[in-house]
PDB file of C-alpha atoms and ligand atoms in Angstrom:
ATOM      1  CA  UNK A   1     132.245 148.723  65.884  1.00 48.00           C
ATOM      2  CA  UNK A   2     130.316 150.993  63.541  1.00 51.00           C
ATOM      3  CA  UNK A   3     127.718 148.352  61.584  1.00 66.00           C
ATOM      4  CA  UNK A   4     128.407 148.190  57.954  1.00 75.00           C
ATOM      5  CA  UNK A   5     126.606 148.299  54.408  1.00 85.00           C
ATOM      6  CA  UNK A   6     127.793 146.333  51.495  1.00 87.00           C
ATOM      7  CA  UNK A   7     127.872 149.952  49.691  1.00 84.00           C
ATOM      8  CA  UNK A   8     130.319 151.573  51.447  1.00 86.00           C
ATOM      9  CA  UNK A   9     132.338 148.409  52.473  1.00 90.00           C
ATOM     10  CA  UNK A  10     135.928 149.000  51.363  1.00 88.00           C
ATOM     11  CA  UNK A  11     137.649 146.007  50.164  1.00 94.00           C
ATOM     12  CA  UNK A  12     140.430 145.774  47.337  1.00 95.00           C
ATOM     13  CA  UNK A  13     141.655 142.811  45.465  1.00 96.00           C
ATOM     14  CA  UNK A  14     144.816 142.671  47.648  1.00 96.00           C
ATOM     15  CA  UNK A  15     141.856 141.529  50.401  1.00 97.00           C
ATOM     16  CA  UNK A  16     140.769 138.044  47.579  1.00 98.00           C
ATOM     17  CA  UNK A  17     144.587 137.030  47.751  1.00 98.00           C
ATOM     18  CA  UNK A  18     143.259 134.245  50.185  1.00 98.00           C
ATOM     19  CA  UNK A  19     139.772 134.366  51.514  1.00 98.00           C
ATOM     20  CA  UNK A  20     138.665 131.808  54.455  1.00 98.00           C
ATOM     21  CA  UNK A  21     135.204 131.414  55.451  1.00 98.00           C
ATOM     22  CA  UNK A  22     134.373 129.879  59.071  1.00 98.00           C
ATOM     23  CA  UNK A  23     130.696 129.096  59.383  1.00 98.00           C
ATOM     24  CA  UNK A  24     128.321 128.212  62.109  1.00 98.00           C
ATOM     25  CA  UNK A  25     125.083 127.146  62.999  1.00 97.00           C
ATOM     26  CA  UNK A  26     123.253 130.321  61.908  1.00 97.00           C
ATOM     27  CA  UNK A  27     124.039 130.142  58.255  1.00 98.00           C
ATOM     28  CA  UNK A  28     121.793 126.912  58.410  1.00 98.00           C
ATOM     29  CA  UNK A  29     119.260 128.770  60.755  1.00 97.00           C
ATOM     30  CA  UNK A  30     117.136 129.646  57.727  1.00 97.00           C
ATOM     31  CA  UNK A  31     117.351 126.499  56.218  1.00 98.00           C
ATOM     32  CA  UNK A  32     115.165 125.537  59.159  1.00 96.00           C
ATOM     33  CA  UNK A  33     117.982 124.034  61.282  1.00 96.00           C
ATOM     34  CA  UNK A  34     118.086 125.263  65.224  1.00 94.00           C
ATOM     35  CA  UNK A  35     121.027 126.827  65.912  1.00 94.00           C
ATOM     36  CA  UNK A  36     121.974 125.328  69.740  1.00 90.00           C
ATOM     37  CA  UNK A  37     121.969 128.893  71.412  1.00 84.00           C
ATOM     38  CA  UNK A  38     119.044 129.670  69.550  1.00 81.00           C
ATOM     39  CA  UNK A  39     115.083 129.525  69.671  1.00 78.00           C
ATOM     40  CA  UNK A  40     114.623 125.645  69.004  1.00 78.00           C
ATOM     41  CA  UNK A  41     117.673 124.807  70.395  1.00 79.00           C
ATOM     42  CA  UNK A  42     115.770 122.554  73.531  1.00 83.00           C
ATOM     43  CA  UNK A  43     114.960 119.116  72.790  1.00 86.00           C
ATOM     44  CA  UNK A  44     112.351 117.142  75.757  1.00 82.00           C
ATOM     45  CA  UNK A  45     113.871 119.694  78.396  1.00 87.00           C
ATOM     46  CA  UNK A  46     117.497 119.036  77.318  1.00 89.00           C
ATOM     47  CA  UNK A  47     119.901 121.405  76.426  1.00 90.00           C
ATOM     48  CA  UNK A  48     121.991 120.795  73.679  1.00 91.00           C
ATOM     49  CA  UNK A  49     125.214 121.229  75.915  1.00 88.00           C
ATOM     50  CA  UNK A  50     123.674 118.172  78.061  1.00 90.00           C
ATOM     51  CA  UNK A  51     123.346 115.839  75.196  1.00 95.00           C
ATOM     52  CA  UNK A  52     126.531 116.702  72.711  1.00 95.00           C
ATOM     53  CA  UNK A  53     128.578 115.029  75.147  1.00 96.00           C
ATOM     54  CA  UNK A  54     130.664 111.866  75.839  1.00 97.00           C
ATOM     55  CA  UNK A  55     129.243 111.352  79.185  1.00 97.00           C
ATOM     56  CA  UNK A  56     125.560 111.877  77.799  1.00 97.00           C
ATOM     57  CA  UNK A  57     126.015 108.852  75.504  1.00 98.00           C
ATOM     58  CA  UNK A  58     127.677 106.809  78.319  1.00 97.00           C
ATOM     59  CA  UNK A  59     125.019 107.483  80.641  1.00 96.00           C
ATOM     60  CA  UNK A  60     121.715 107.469  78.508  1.00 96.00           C
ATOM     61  CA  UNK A  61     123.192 106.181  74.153  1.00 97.00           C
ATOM     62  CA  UNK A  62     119.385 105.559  73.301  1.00 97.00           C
ATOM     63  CA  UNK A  63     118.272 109.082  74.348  1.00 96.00           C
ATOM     64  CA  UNK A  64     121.317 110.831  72.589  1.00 97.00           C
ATOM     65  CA  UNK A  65     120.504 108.708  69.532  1.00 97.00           C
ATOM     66  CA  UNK A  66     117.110 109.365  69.358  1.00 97.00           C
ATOM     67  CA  UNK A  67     117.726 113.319  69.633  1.00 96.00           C
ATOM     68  CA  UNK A  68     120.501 113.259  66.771  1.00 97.00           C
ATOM     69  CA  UNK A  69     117.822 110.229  64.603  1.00 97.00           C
ATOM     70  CA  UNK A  70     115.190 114.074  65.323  1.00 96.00           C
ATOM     71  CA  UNK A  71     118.260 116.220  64.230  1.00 96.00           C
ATOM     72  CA  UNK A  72     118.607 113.828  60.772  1.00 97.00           C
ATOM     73  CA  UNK A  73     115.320 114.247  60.376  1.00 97.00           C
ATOM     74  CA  UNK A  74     115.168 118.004  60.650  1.00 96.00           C
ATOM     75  CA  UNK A  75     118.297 118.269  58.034  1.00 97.00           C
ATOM     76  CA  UNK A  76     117.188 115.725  55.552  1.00 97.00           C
ATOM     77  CA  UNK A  77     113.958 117.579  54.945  1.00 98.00           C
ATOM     78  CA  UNK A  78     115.824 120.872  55.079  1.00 98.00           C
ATOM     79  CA  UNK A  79     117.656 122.939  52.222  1.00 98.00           C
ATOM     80  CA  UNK A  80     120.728 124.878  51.712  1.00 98.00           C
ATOM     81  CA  UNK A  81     119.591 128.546  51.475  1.00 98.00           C
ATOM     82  CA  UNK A  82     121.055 131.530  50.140  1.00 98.00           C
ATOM     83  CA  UNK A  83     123.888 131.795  52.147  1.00 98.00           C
ATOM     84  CA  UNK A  84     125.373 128.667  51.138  1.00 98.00           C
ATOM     85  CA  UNK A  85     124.473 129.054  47.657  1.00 98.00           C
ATOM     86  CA  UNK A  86     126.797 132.296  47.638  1.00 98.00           C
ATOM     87  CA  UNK A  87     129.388 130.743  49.353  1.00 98.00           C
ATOM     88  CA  UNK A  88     129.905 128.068  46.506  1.00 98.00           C
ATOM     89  CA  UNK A  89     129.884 130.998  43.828  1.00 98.00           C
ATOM     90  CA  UNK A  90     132.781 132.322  45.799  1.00 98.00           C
ATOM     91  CA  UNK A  91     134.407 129.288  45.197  1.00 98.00           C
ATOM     92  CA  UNK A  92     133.543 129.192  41.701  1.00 97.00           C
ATOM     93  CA  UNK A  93     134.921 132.775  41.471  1.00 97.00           C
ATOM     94  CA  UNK A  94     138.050 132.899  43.373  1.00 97.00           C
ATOM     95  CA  UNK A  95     138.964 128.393  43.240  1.00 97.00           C
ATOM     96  CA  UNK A  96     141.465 127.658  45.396  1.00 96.00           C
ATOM     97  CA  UNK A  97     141.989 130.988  46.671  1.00 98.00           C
ATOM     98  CA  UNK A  98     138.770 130.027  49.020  1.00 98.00           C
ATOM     99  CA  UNK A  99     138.451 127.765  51.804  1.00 98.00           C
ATOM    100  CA  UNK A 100     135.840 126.897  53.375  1.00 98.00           C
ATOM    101  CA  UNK A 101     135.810 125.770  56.941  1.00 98.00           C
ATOM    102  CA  UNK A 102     132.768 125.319  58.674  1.00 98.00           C
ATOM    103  CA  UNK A 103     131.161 124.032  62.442  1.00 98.00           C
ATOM    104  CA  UNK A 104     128.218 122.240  60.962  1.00 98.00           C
ATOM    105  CA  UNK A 105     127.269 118.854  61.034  1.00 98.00           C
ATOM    106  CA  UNK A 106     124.512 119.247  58.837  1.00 98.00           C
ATOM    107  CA  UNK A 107     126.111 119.065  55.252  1.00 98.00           C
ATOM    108  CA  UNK A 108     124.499 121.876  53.829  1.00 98.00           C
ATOM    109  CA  UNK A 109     126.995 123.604  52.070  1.00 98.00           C
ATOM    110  CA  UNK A 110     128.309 120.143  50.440  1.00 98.00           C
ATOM    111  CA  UNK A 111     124.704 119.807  49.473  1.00 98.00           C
ATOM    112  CA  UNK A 112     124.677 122.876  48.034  1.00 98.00           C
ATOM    113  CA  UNK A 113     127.494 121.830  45.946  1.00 98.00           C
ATOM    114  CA  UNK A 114     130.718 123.353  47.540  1.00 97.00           C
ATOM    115  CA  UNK A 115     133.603 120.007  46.547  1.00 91.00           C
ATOM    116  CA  UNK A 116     135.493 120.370  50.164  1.00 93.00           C
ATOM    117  CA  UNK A 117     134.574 122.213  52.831  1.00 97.00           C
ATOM    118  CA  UNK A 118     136.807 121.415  56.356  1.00 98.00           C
ATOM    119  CA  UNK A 119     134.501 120.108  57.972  1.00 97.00           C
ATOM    120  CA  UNK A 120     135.418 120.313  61.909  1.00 97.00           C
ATOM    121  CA  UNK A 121     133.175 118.779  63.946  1.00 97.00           C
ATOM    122  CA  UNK A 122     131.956 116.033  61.510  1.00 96.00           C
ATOM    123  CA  UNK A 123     128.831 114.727  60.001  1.00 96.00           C
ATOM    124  CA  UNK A 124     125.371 113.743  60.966  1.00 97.00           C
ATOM    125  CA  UNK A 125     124.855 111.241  59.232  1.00 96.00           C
ATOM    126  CA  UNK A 126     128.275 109.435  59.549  1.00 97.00           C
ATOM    127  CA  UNK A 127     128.376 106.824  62.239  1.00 98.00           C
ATOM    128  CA  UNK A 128     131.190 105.149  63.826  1.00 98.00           C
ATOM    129  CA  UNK A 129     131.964 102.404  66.689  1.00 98.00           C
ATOM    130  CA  UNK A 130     132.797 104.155  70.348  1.00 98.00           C
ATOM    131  CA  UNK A 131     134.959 101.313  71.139  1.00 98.00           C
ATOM    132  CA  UNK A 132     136.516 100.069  67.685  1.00 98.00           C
ATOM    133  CA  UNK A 133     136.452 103.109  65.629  1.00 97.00           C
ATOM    134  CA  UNK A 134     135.302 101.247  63.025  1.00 98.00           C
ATOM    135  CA  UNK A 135     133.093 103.076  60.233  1.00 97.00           C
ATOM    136  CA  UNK A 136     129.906 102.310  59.448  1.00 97.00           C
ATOM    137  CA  UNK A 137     127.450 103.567  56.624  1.00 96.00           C
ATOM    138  CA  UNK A 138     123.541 104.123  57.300  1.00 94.00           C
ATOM    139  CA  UNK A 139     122.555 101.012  55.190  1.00 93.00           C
ATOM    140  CA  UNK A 140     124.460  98.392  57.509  1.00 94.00           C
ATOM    141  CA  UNK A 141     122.935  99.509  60.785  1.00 95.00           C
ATOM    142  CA  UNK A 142     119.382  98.276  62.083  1.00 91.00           C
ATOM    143  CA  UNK A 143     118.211 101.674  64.284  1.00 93.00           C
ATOM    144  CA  UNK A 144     115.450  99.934  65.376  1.00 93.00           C
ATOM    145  CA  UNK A 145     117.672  98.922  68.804  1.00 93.00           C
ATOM    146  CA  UNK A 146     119.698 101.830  69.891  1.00 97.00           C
ATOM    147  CA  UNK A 147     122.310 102.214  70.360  1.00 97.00           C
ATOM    148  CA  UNK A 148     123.225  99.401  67.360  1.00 97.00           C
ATOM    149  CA  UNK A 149     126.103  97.590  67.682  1.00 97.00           C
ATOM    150  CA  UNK A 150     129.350  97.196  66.454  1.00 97.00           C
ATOM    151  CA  UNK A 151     129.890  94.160  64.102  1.00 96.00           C
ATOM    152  CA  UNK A 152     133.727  93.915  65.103  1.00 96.00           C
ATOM    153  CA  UNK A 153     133.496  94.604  68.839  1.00 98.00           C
ATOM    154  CA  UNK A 154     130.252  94.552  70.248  1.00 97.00           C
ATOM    155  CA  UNK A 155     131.035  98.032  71.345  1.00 97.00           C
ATOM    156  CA  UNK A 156     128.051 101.203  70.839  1.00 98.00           C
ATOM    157  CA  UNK A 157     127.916 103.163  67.699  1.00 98.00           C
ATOM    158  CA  UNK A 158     128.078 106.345  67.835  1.00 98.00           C
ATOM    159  CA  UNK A 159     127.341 109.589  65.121  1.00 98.00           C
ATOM    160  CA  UNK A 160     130.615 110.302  63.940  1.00 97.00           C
ATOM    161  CA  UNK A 161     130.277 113.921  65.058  1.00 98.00           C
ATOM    162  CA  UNK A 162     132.727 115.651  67.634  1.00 97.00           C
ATOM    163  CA  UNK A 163     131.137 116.753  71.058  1.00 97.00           C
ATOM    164  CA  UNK A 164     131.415 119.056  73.545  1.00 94.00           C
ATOM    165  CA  UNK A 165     134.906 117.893  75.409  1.00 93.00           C
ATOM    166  CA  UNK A 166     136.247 115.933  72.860  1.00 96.00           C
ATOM    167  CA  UNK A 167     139.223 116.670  70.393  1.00 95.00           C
ATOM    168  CA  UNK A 168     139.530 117.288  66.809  1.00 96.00           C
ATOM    169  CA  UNK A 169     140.950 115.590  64.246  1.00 94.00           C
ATOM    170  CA  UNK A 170     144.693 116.817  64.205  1.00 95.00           C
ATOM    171  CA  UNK A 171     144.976 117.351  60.970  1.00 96.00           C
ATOM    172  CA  UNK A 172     141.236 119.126  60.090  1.00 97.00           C
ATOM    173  CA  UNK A 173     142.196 121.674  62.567  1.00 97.00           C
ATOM    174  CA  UNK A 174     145.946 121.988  61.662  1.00 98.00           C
ATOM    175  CA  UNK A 175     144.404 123.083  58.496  1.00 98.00           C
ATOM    176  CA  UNK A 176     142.164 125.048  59.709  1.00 98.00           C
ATOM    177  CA  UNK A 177     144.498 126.660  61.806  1.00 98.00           C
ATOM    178  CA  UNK A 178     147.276 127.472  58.753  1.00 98.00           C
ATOM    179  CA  UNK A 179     144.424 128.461  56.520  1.00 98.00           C
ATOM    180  CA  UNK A 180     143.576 131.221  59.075  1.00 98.00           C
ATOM    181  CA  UNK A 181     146.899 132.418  59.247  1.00 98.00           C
ATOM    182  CA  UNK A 182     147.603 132.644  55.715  1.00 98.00           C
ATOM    183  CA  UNK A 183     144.196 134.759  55.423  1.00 98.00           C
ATOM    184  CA  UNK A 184     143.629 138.288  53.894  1.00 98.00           C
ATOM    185  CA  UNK A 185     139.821 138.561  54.056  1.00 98.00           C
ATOM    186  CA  UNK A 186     138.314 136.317  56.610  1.00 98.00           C
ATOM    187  CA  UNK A 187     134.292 135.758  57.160  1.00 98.00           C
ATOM    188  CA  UNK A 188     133.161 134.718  60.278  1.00 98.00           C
ATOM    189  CA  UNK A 189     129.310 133.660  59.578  1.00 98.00           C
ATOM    190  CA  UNK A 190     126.519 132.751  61.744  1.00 98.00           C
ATOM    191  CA  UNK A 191     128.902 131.564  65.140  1.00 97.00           C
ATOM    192  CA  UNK A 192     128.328 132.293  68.496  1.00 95.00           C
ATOM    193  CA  UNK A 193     132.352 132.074  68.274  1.00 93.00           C
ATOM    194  CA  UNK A 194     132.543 130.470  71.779  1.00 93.00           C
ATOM    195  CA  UNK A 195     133.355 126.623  71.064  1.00 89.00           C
ATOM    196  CA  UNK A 196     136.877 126.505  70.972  1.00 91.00           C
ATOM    197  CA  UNK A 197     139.604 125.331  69.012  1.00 93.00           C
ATOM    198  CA  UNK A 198     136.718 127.453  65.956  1.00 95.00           C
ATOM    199  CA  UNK A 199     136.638 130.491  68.115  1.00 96.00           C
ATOM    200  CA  UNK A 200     140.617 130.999  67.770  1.00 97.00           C
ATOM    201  CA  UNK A 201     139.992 130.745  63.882  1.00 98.00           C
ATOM    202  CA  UNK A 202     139.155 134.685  63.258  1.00 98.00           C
ATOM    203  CA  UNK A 203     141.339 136.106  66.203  1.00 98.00           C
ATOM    204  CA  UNK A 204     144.276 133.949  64.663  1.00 98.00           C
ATOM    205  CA  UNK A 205     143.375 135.424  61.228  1.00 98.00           C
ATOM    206  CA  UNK A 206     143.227 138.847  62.374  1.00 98.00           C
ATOM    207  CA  UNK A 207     146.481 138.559  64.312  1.00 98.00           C
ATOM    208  CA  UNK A 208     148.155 137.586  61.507  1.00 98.00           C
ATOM    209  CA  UNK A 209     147.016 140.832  59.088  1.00 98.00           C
ATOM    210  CA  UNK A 210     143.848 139.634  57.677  1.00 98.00           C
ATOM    211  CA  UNK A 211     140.559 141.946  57.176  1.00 98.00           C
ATOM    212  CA  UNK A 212     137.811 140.034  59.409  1.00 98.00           C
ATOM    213  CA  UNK A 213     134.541 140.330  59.079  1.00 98.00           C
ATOM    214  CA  UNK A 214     131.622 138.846  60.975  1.00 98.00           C
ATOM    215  CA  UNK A 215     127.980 138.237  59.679  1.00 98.00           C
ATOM    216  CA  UNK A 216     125.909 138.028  62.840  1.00 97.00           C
ATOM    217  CA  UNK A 217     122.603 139.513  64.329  1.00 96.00           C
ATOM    218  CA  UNK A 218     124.361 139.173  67.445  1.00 96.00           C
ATOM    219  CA  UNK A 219     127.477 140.411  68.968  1.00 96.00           C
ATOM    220  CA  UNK A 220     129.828 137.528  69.649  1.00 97.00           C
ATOM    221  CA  UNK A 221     132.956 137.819  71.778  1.00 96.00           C
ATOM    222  CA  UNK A 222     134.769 138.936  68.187  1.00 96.00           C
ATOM    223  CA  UNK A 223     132.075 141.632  67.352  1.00 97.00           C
ATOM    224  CA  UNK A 224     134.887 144.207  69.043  1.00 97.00           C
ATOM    225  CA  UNK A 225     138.138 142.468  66.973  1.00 97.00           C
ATOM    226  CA  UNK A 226     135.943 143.357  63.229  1.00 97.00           C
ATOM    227  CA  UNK A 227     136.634 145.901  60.700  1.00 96.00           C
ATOM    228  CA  UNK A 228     133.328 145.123  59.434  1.00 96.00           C
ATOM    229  CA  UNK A 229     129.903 144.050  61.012  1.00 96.00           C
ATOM    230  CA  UNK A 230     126.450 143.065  58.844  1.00 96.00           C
ATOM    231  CA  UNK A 231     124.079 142.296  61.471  1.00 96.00           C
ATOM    232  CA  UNK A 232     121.290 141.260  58.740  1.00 96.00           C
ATOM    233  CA  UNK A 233     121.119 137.554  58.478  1.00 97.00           C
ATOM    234  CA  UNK A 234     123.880 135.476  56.125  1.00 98.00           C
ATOM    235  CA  UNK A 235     121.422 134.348  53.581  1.00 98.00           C
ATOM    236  CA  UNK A 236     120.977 138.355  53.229  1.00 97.00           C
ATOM    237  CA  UNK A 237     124.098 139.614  53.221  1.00 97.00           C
ATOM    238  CA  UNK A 238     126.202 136.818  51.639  1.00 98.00           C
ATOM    239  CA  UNK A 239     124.997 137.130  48.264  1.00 97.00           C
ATOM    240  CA  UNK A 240     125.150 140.856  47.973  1.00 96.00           C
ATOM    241  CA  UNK A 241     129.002 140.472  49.556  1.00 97.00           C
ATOM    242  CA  UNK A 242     129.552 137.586  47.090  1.00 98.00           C
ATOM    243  CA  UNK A 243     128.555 139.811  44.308  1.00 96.00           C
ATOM    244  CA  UNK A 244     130.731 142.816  45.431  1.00 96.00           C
ATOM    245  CA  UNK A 245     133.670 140.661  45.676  1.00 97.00           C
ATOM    246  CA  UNK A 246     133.050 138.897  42.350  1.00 96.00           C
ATOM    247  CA  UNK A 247     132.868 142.680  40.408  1.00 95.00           C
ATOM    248  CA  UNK A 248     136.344 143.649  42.309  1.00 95.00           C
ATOM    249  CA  UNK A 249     138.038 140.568  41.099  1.00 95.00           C
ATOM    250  CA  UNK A 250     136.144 141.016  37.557  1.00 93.00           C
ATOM    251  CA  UNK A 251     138.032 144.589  37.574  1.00 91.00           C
ATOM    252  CA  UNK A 252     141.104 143.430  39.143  1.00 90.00           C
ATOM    253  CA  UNK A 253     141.840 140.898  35.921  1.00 84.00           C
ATOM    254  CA  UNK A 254     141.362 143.798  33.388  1.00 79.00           C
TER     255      UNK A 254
HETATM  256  P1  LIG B   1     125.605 128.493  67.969  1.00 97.75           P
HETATM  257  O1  LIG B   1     124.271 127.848  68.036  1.00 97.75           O
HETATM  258  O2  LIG B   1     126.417 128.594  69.194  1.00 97.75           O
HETATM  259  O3  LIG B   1     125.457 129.975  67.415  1.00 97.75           O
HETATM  260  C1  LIG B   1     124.756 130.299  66.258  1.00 97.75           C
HETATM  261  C2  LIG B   1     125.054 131.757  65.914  1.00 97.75           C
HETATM  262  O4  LIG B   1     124.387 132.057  64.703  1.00 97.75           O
HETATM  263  C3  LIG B   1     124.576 132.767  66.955  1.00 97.75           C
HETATM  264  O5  LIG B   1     125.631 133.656  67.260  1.00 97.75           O
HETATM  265  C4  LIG B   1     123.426 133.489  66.252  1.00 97.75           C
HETATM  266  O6  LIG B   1     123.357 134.855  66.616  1.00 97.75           O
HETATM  267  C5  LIG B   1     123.807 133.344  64.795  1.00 97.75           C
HETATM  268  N1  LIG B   1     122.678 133.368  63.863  1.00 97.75           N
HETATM  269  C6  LIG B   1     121.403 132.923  64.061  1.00 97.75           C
HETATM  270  N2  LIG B   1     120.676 133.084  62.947  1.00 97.75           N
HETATM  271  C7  LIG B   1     121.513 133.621  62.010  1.00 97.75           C
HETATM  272  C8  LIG B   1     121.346 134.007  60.648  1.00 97.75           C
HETATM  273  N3  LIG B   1     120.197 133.854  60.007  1.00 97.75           N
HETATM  274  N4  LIG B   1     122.417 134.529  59.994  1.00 97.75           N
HETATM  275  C9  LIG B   1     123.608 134.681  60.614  1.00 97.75           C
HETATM  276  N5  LIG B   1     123.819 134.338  61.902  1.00 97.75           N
HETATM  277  C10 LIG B   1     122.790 133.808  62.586  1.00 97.75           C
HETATM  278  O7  LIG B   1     126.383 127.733  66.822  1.00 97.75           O
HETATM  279  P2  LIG B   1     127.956 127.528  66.565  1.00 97.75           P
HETATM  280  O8  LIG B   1     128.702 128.785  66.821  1.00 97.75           O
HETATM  281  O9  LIG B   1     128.018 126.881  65.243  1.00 97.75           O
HETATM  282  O10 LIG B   1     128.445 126.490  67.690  1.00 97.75           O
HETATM  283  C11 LIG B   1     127.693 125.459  68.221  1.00 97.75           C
HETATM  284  C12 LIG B   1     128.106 124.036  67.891  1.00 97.75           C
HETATM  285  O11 LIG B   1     126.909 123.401  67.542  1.00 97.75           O
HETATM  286  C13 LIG B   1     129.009 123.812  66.736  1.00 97.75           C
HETATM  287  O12 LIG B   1     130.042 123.025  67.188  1.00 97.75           O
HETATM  288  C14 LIG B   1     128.189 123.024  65.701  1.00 97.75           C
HETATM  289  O13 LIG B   1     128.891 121.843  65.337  1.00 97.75           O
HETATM  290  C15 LIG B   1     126.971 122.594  66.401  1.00 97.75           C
HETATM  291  N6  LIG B   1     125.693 122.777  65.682  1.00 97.75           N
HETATM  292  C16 LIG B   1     125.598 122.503  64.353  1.00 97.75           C
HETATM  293  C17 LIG B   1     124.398 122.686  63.695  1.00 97.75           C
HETATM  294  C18 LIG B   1     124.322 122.381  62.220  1.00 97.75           C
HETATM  295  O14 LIG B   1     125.083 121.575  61.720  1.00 97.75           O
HETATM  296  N7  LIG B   1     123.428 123.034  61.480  1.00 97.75           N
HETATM  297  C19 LIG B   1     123.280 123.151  64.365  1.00 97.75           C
HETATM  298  C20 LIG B   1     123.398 123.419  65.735  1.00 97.75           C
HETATM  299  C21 LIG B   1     124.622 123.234  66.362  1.00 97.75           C
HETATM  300 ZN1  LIG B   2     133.819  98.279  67.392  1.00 97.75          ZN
END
C-alpha cells in the first residue's frame, strides 16, 4: 500500500453515509500516555502483557494496583491532544452518522468532550469488586491498603478495566461489531490492531464494503487490507482529514 496525502485522498460523500472510528493507544501517545508496545510501555521490569491480566492480580493485587494508581497518575495530569479534538468536530459535523469506538482506558476523548464513545475495554478510573461485581466510585475506597476491599463481600477490588484473557461486555462489542458492518468510511487510529475481538473491527468493516483507512507510523497486520495509509502521527493527520471531510459534506448539502 502506496502511503497517502490528505491532498490527493479521494473520498466522496457517499464515503460520510456512516463513518466509524476505532482508536488505540497511539492517539493518546502524544498526550503523554505510553502506548503498551511502545517506548514507556515497561513498568519496574514488567511488561504490560504480565500485569493486564487476571492471574497478575490473583497472584500479586497490590503490585497490579500500584502500576494502574502510576497509570492514573500519568492520565490525570495528561491532555487530550489534537487528535481527539478532531475527532469530536467530526461528531459535531456528521452527529449520529459517527461512532466512535475506541481501546482506551484513559478517557481522553470523553474529556475532550466527545458525549459517547464505545468504550471497549473500560475505564481507569472505574473500580469494581472481583468477587461481587459490585461498583464502586473513587471517593468510597481508602487506597492506602491495596487491594481495598469490598464492602458487600470482603472480596478484592479491582479497576473496572478488561484484561488480557478476559471477555467483553456482550453488548459494547455487539455494537461495535454492527457499527463496523454498517460502515462506509472506517478509521483505524493509533492500534497495533492485534488484541482481538478490536482487531476484527476494520477487517469486518472492510468485508462488508467500507473504505478503511489506517493512521499509523507503523504497519499493523491491516496496513495490507487499506485503501489509504497516513503514516504521520493522528494528532497530525486527523485534523487536516477532519477538515477535508467537513468541506465534502459542506458541498454535498448545497
Ligand atoms: P498498542 O500499544 O498495542 O499500539 C499502539 C499503536 O499506536 C502502535 O501500532 C503504534 O505504532 C501506534 N502509535 C504510536 N504513536 C502514535 C501516534 N502518535 N499516532 C498514531 N499512532 C501511533 O495499543 P492498542 O492497539 O490500543 O492495544 C493495546 C491495549 O492496551 C488496548 O487494549 C488498550 O486498552 C490498552 N492501552 C490503553 C492505553 C490508554 O488508554 N491510553 C494505553 C496503553 C494501552
Ligand atoms: Zn464484593
Amino acid at each position: 500500500m502506496d502511503l497517502t496525502e490528505i491532498d490527493s485522498f479521494d473520498i466522496s460523500a457517499d464515503h460520510l453515509r456512516k463513518v466509524v472510528a476505532l482508536t488505540g493507544a497511539g492517539i493518546s501517545a502524544e498526550s503523554g500516555v505510553p502506548t503498551f508496545r511502545g517506548e514507556g510501555g515497561m513498568w519496574r521490569q514488567h511488561r504490560p502483557e504480565e500485569l493486564a491480566t487476571p492471574q497478575a492480580f490473583a497472584s500479586n493485587p497490590q503490585m497490579v494496583w500500584e502500576w494502574y494508581l502510576y497509570r492514573r497518575q500519568i492520565i490525570a495530569q495528561s491532555n487530550p491532544n489534537a487528535g481527539h479534538d478532531a475527532l469530536v468536530e467530526l461528531e459535531k459535523v456528521l452527529k449520529d452518522r459517527f461512532i466512535l469506538i475506541t481501546q482506551n482506558v484513559d478517557g481522553l476523548h470523553r474529556r475532550a468532550g466527545h458525549k459517547n464513545p464505545i468504550e471497549l475495554h473500560g475505564n481507569i478510573f472505574l473500580n469494581r469488586c472481583n468477587s461481587c461485581s459490585e461498583r464502586y466510585p473513587d471517593d468510597t475506597l481508602d487506597f492506602d491498603k491495596l487491594p481495598p476491599l469490598c464492602l458487600n463481600c470482603q472480596g478484592q477490588i479491582r479497576p473496572d478495566v478488561v484484561w488480557f484473557g478476559e471477555g467483553l461486555n456482550h453488548v459494547t462489542i455487539e455494537d461495535a461489531f454492527l457499527h463496523s458492518q454498517q460502515a462506509t468510511l472506517f478509521l483505524s487510529i493509533g492500534t497495533s490492531a492485534v488484541v482481538h475481538p478490536a482487531a476484527a473491527l476494520p477487517v469486518v468493516a472492510k468485508d462488508s464494503g467500507a473504505l478503511l483507512v489506517e493512521i499509523n507510523p507503523d504497519r499493523t497486520p491491516i496496513t495490507s487490507l487499506a485503501d489509504a495509509v497516513f503514516t504521520d502521527s493522528s494528532a497530525q493527520v486527523l485534523p487536516d482529514l477532519v477538515n477535508k471531510i467537513k468541506q465534502i459534506e459542506t458541498k454535498s448539502k448545497n
